[in-house]
PDB file of C-alpha atoms in Angstrom:
ATOM      1  CA  MET A   1      83.795 128.611  43.436  1.00  0.00           C
ATOM      2  CA  SER A   2      86.771 126.325  43.898  1.00  0.00           C
ATOM      3  CA  LYS A   3      86.465 122.542  43.757  1.00  0.00           C
ATOM      4  CA  LEU A   4      88.410 119.592  42.375  1.00  0.00           C
ATOM      5  CA  SER A   5      87.476 118.221  38.962  1.00  0.00           C
ATOM      6  CA  SER A   6      87.472 114.447  38.318  1.00  0.00           C
ATOM      7  CA  GLN A   7      91.137 114.794  37.266  1.00  0.00           C
ATOM      8  CA  GLY A   8      92.014 116.423  40.579  1.00  0.00           C
ATOM      9  CA  ILE A   9      92.515 119.886  39.029  1.00  0.00           C
ATOM     10  CA  LYS A  10      91.318 122.776  41.168  1.00  0.00           C
ATOM     11  CA  MET A  11      88.342 124.345  39.348  1.00  0.00           C
ATOM     12  CA  MET A  12      87.458 128.009  39.778  1.00  0.00           C
ATOM     13  CA  LYS A  13      84.490 130.012  38.625  1.00  0.00           C
ATOM     14  CA  TYR A  14      84.953 133.199  36.613  1.00  0.00           C
ATOM     15  CA  ARG A  15      82.573 135.937  35.580  1.00  0.00           C
ATOM     16  CA  ILE A  16      83.431 137.278  32.130  1.00  0.00           C
ATOM     17  CA  GLU A  17      81.730 140.508  31.091  1.00  0.00           C
ATOM     18  CA  ILE A  18      81.246 140.865  27.328  1.00  0.00           C
ATOM     19  CA  VAL A  19      79.747 143.891  25.605  1.00  0.00           C
ATOM     20  CA  VAL A  20      78.199 143.480  22.150  1.00  0.00           C
ATOM     21  CA  ARG A  21      77.723 146.738  20.231  1.00  0.00           C
ATOM     22  CA  ARG A  22      76.376 147.546  16.801  1.00  0.00           C
ATOM     23  CA  LYS A  23      79.163 148.662  14.487  1.00  0.00           C
ATOM     24  CA  SER A  24      79.217 152.421  13.886  1.00  0.00           C
ATOM     25  CA  GLY A  25      76.985 153.265  10.934  1.00  0.00           C
ATOM     26  CA  VAL A  26      74.619 150.350  11.634  1.00  0.00           C
ATOM     27  CA  ALA A  27      71.085 151.584  12.379  1.00  0.00           C
ATOM     28  CA  ASP A  28      69.928 151.287  15.993  1.00  0.00           C
ATOM     29  CA  PRO A  29      66.095 151.305  15.968  1.00  0.00           C
ATOM     30  CA  GLU A  30      65.838 150.757  19.743  1.00  0.00           C
ATOM     31  CA  GLY A  31      68.207 153.645  20.431  1.00  0.00           C
ATOM     32  CA  ASN A  32      66.296 155.881  18.011  1.00  0.00           C
ATOM     33  CA  THR A  33      62.969 155.013  19.662  1.00  0.00           C
ATOM     34  CA  ILE A  34      64.354 155.919  23.088  1.00  0.00           C
ATOM     35  CA  ASN A  35      65.821 159.130  21.667  1.00  0.00           C
ATOM     36  CA  ASP A  36      62.430 160.112  20.178  1.00  0.00           C
ATOM     37  CA  ALA A  37      60.674 159.329  23.483  1.00  0.00           C
ATOM     38  CA  LEU A  38      63.165 161.462  25.401  1.00  0.00           C
ATOM     39  CA  ARG A  39      62.603 164.397  23.031  1.00  0.00           C
ATOM     40  CA  ARG A  40      58.831 164.095  23.506  1.00  0.00           C
ATOM     41  CA  LEU A  41      59.403 164.134  27.273  1.00  0.00           C
ATOM     42  CA  GLY A  42      61.300 167.412  26.940  1.00  0.00           C
ATOM     43  CA  HIS A  43      64.881 166.121  27.151  1.00  0.00           C
ATOM     44  CA  ASN A  44      66.115 168.343  24.351  1.00  0.00           C
ATOM     45  CA  GLU A  45      69.670 168.102  25.662  1.00  0.00           C
ATOM     46  CA  VAL A  46      69.865 164.536  24.289  1.00  0.00           C
ATOM     47  CA  SER A  47      71.279 164.301  20.774  1.00  0.00           C
ATOM     48  CA  SER A  48      71.292 160.513  20.304  1.00  0.00           C
ATOM     49  CA  VAL A  49      71.062 157.163  22.079  1.00  0.00           C
ATOM     50  CA  ARG A  50      72.809 153.881  21.229  1.00  0.00           C
ATOM     51  CA  VAL A  51      71.887 150.577  22.836  1.00  0.00           C
ATOM     52  CA  ALA A  52      74.250 147.643  23.383  1.00  0.00           C
ATOM     53  CA  LYS A  53      74.054 144.318  25.202  1.00  0.00           C
ATOM     54  CA  LEU A  54      76.113 143.254  28.148  1.00  0.00           C
ATOM     55  CA  PHE A  55      76.551 139.556  28.926  1.00  0.00           C
ATOM     56  CA  ASP A  56      77.895 138.112  32.169  1.00  0.00           C
ATOM     57  CA  ILE A  57      79.078 134.591  31.334  1.00  0.00           C
ATOM     58  CA  PHE A  58      79.922 132.419  34.357  1.00  0.00           C
ATOM     59  CA  VAL A  59      82.533 129.832  33.362  1.00  0.00           C
ATOM     60  CA  LYS A  60      84.135 126.997  35.343  1.00  0.00           C
ATOM     61  CA  SER A  61      87.820 126.645  34.566  1.00  0.00           C
ATOM     62  CA  ASP A  62      91.161 125.933  36.244  1.00  0.00           C
ATOM     63  CA  ASP A  63      92.662 129.063  34.699  1.00  0.00           C
ATOM     64  CA  ALA A  64      91.494 132.641  33.950  1.00  0.00           C
ATOM     65  CA  PHE A  65      93.070 132.606  30.476  1.00  0.00           C
ATOM     66  CA  LYS A  66      91.207 129.416  29.512  1.00  0.00           C
ATOM     67  CA  ALA A  67      87.980 130.954  30.850  1.00  0.00           C
ATOM     68  CA  ARG A  68      88.618 134.042  28.713  1.00  0.00           C
ATOM     69  CA  ASP A  69      89.270 131.905  25.622  1.00  0.00           C
ATOM     70  CA  ALA A  70      86.009 130.011  26.213  1.00  0.00           C
ATOM     71  CA  ALA A  71      84.113 133.300  26.493  1.00  0.00           C
ATOM     72  CA  VAL A  72      85.629 134.644  23.253  1.00  0.00           C
ATOM     73  CA  LYS A  73      84.585 131.430  21.472  1.00  0.00           C
ATOM     74  CA  ILE A  74      81.059 131.730  22.910  1.00  0.00           C
ATOM     75  CA  ALA A  75      80.816 135.354  21.776  1.00  0.00           C
ATOM     76  CA  GLN A  76      81.915 134.466  18.244  1.00  0.00           C
ATOM     77  CA  GLU A  77      79.679 131.373  17.999  1.00  0.00           C
ATOM     78  CA  VAL A  78      76.506 132.568  19.694  1.00  0.00           C
ATOM     79  CA  LEU A  79      76.377 136.166  20.939  1.00  0.00           C
ATOM     80  CA  VAL A  80      77.629 138.248  18.037  1.00  0.00           C
ATOM     81  CA  ASN A  81      76.448 138.800  14.479  1.00  0.00           C
ATOM     82  CA  PRO A  82      79.797 139.780  12.914  1.00  0.00           C
ATOM     83  CA  VAL A  83      78.115 141.504   9.960  1.00  0.00           C
ATOM     84  CA  ILE A  84      76.623 144.246  12.133  1.00  0.00           C
ATOM     85  CA  GLU A  85      78.155 143.852  15.608  1.00  0.00           C
ATOM     86  CA  ASN A  86      81.470 143.662  17.352  1.00  0.00           C
ATOM     87  CA  PHE A  87      82.336 142.624  20.885  1.00  0.00           C
ATOM     88  CA  GLU A  88      84.793 143.381  23.620  1.00  0.00           C
ATOM     89  CA  ILE A  89      85.727 141.605  26.861  1.00  0.00           C
ATOM     90  CA  LEU A  90      85.247 144.284  29.526  1.00  0.00           C
ATOM     91  CA  ASP A  91      86.175 142.390  32.666  1.00  0.00           C
ATOM     92  CA  ILE A  92      87.145 138.996  34.092  1.00  0.00           C
ATOM     93  CA  GLU A  93      86.901 138.224  37.785  1.00  0.00           C
ATOM     94  CA  GLU A  94      87.021 135.138  39.951  1.00  0.00           C
ATOM     95  CA  VAL A  95      83.732 134.653  41.795  1.00  0.00           C
ATOM     96  CA  GLN A  96      82.450 132.417  44.558  1.00  0.00           C
TER      97      GLN A  96
ATOM     98  CA  MET B   1      81.155 168.970  19.947  1.00  0.00           C
ATOM     99  CA  SER B   2      81.755 172.480  21.172  1.00  0.00           C
ATOM    100  CA  LYS B   3      79.604 175.419  20.128  1.00  0.00           C
ATOM    101  CA  LEU B   4      78.032 178.487  21.657  1.00  0.00           C
ATOM    102  CA  SER B   5      74.445 178.320  22.876  1.00  0.00           C
ATOM    103  CA  SER B   6      72.056 181.217  22.324  1.00  0.00           C
ATOM    104  CA  GLN B   7      73.193 182.563  25.726  1.00  0.00           C
ATOM    105  CA  GLY B   8      76.826 182.474  24.599  1.00  0.00           C
ATOM    106  CA  ILE B   9      77.722 179.524  26.871  1.00  0.00           C
ATOM    107  CA  LYS B  10      80.166 177.036  25.352  1.00  0.00           C
ATOM    108  CA  MET B  11      78.242 173.782  24.795  1.00  0.00           C
ATOM    109  CA  MET B  12      80.014 170.413  24.813  1.00  0.00           C
ATOM    110  CA  LYS B  13      78.797 166.971  23.927  1.00  0.00           C
ATOM    111  CA  TYR B  14      79.186 164.109  26.376  1.00  0.00           C
ATOM    112  CA  ARG B  15      78.729 160.366  25.999  1.00  0.00           C
ATOM    113  CA  ILE B  16      77.337 158.843  29.211  1.00  0.00           C
ATOM    114  CA  GLU B  17      77.443 155.062  29.460  1.00  0.00           C
ATOM    115  CA  ILE B  18      74.695 153.595  31.643  1.00  0.00           C
ATOM    116  CA  VAL B  19      74.308 149.900  32.439  1.00  0.00           C
ATOM    117  CA  VAL B  20      70.871 148.586  33.463  1.00  0.00           C
ATOM    118  CA  ARG B  21      70.942 145.188  35.185  1.00  0.00           C
ATOM    119  CA  ARG B  22      68.248 142.980  36.620  1.00  0.00           C
ATOM    120  CA  LYS B  23      68.456 142.895  40.411  1.00  0.00           C
ATOM    121  CA  SER B  24      69.962 139.689  41.774  1.00  0.00           C
ATOM    122  CA  GLY B  25      67.226 137.123  42.284  1.00  0.00           C
ATOM    123  CA  VAL B  26      65.123 138.472  39.404  1.00  0.00           C
ATOM    124  CA  ALA B  27      64.631 135.832  36.692  1.00  0.00           C
ATOM    125  CA  ASP B  28      66.557 136.384  33.460  1.00  0.00           C
ATOM    126  CA  PRO B  29      64.759 134.418  30.712  1.00  0.00           C
ATOM    127  CA  GLU B  30      67.059 135.686  27.945  1.00  0.00           C
ATOM    128  CA  GLY B  31      70.154 134.685  29.905  1.00  0.00           C
ATOM    129  CA  ASN B  32      68.669 131.276  30.674  1.00  0.00           C
ATOM    130  CA  THR B  33      67.847 130.680  26.999  1.00  0.00           C
ATOM    131  CA  ILE B  34      71.428 131.511  25.998  1.00  0.00           C
ATOM    132  CA  ASN B  35      72.735 129.259  28.779  1.00  0.00           C
ATOM    133  CA  ASP B  36      70.580 126.354  27.543  1.00  0.00           C
ATOM    134  CA  ALA B  37      71.717 126.921  23.945  1.00  0.00           C
ATOM    135  CA  LEU B  38      75.367 126.914  25.029  1.00  0.00           C
ATOM    136  CA  ARG B  39      74.885 123.611  26.890  1.00  0.00           C
ATOM    137  CA  ARG B  40      73.327 122.052  23.796  1.00  0.00           C
ATOM    138  CA  LEU B  41      76.326 123.260  21.760  1.00  0.00           C
ATOM    139  CA  GLY B  42      78.642 121.459  24.177  1.00  0.00           C
ATOM    140  CA  HIS B  43      79.806 124.430  26.288  1.00  0.00           C
ATOM    141  CA  ASN B  44      79.514 122.516  29.555  1.00  0.00           C
ATOM    142  CA  GLU B  45      82.019 124.871  31.200  1.00  0.00           C
ATOM    143  CA  VAL B  46      79.294 127.556  31.341  1.00  0.00           C
ATOM    144  CA  SER B  47      77.314 127.597  34.585  1.00  0.00           C
ATOM    145  CA  SER B  48      75.041 130.594  33.936  1.00  0.00           C
ATOM    146  CA  VAL B  49      74.492 133.676  31.790  1.00  0.00           C
ATOM    147  CA  ARG B  50      73.024 137.048  32.773  1.00  0.00           C
ATOM    148  CA  VAL B  51      72.049 139.705  30.249  1.00  0.00           C
ATOM    149  CA  ALA B  52      72.043 143.456  30.854  1.00  0.00           C
ATOM    150  CA  LYS B  53      71.561 146.542  28.708  1.00  0.00           C
ATOM    151  CA  LEU B  54      74.097 149.211  28.023  1.00  0.00           C
ATOM    152  CA  PHE B  55      72.973 152.676  26.901  1.00  0.00           C
ATOM    153  CA  ASP B  56      75.195 155.351  25.408  1.00  0.00           C
ATOM    154  CA  ILE B  57      73.356 158.641  25.911  1.00  0.00           C
ATOM    155  CA  PHE B  58      74.810 161.608  24.021  1.00  0.00           C
ATOM    156  CA  VAL B  59      74.004 164.821  25.883  1.00  0.00           C
ATOM    157  CA  LYS B  60      74.742 168.450  25.040  1.00  0.00           C
ATOM    158  CA  SER B  61      75.729 170.438  28.105  1.00  0.00           C
ATOM    159  CA  ASP B  62      78.132 173.151  29.237  1.00  0.00           C
ATOM    160  CA  ASP B  63      79.336 170.969  32.107  1.00  0.00           C
ATOM    161  CA  ALA B  64      80.077 167.253  32.660  1.00  0.00           C
ATOM    162  CA  PHE B  65      78.292 167.208  36.035  1.00  0.00           C
ATOM    163  CA  LYS B  66      75.097 168.641  34.511  1.00  0.00           C
ATOM    164  CA  ALA B  67      75.330 166.065  31.722  1.00  0.00           C
ATOM    165  CA  ARG B  68      75.669 163.320  34.330  1.00  0.00           C
ATOM    166  CA  ASP B  69      72.645 164.620  36.265  1.00  0.00           C
ATOM    167  CA  ALA B  70      70.576 164.674  33.066  1.00  0.00           C
ATOM    168  CA  ALA B  71      71.576 161.056  32.349  1.00  0.00           C
ATOM    169  CA  VAL B  72      70.634 159.933  35.869  1.00  0.00           C
ATOM    170  CA  LYS B  73      67.215 161.574  35.455  1.00  0.00           C
ATOM    171  CA  ILE B  74      66.755 159.885  32.060  1.00  0.00           C
ATOM    172  CA  ALA B  75      67.689 156.509  33.537  1.00  0.00           C
ATOM    173  CA  GLN B  76      65.201 156.928  36.392  1.00  0.00           C
ATOM    174  CA  GLU B  77      62.397 158.250  34.152  1.00  0.00           C
ATOM    175  CA  VAL B  78      62.731 156.059  31.080  1.00  0.00           C
ATOM    176  CA  LEU B  79      65.406 153.361  31.077  1.00  0.00           C
ATOM    177  CA  VAL B  80      64.969 151.556  34.393  1.00  0.00           C
ATOM    178  CA  ASN B  81      62.133 149.616  35.973  1.00  0.00           C
ATOM    179  CA  PRO B  82      63.071 150.123  39.655  1.00  0.00           C
ATOM    180  CA  VAL B  83      61.037 147.109  40.774  1.00  0.00           C
ATOM    181  CA  ILE B  84      63.316 144.632  38.984  1.00  0.00           C
ATOM    182  CA  GLU B  85      66.324 146.613  37.759  1.00  0.00           C
ATOM    183  CA  ASN B  86      69.042 148.902  38.957  1.00  0.00           C
ATOM    184  CA  PHE B  87      71.465 151.097  37.033  1.00  0.00           C
ATOM    185  CA  GLU B  88      74.979 152.417  37.212  1.00  0.00           C
ATOM    186  CA  ILE B  89      76.843 155.161  35.352  1.00  0.00           C
ATOM    187  CA  LEU B  90      79.904 153.384  33.946  1.00  0.00           C
ATOM    188  CA  ASP B  91      81.629 156.186  32.108  1.00  0.00           C
ATOM    189  CA  ILE B  92      81.380 159.827  31.022  1.00  0.00           C
ATOM    190  CA  GLU B  93      83.531 161.265  28.270  1.00  0.00           C
ATOM    191  CA  GLU B  94      83.563 164.392  26.174  1.00  0.00           C
ATOM    192  CA  VAL B  95      83.110 163.564  22.504  1.00  0.00           C
ATOM    193  CA  GLN B  96      83.349 165.437  19.186  1.00  0.00           C
TER     194      GLN B  96
END
C-alpha cells in the first residue's frame, strides 16, 4: 500500500515474517504431545516434533529497513521470551 | 543420523519444516490480540498481525522423498484443520 503521510512522505506497507523458536534444550510440551499422538497413530518413522510460532507483522513505513527495525523491536518487546526463545526475521516483502 | 535398518537399508534422519496458516479471511484472534497490544504500546506503524504455526518434524527414512511424503500425510492427518487452515512444506534437510 503506497500513500502519502501528513509530511508528504510516500508510505509503503511491508509484511515482515518473524519466527519464534524455543531455544535448543528447552522442553516443548506441545511438540512432545504431537509426537506421542503420531506414535499412537502408527507413525513410528517420527523421532521428534518441535513447534514454533510464525508471525506476519504488517508495518507501514517509508523504508524497508525502518520497517525491519520496527519488527525487531516488536519481537524483543512483545513476541519473544528471551529466557527460553529466540527469533529470526525470515522474510520482508512490500505488499499492497 | 545414519544407521542400518533391520533390512540392511541405510536409514537417515530428516527435518521437515511445515508451516500451517489460517486461510485468508479466517479470523485470527491471537493475531488481533497482539495487534491491539502493540497499538496500546504505541506501535501505530503496525496495521495487522497474523499468527501461524511452524512444525519441525524429524523423520527417519532411507530417502528424502519418502520422508517428505510421510510429513505431508502427518500434516493432513494431524496438524491441519482443512476447513480453516492450509499448509506448506518450507524446507527438508538431512540432520545428524
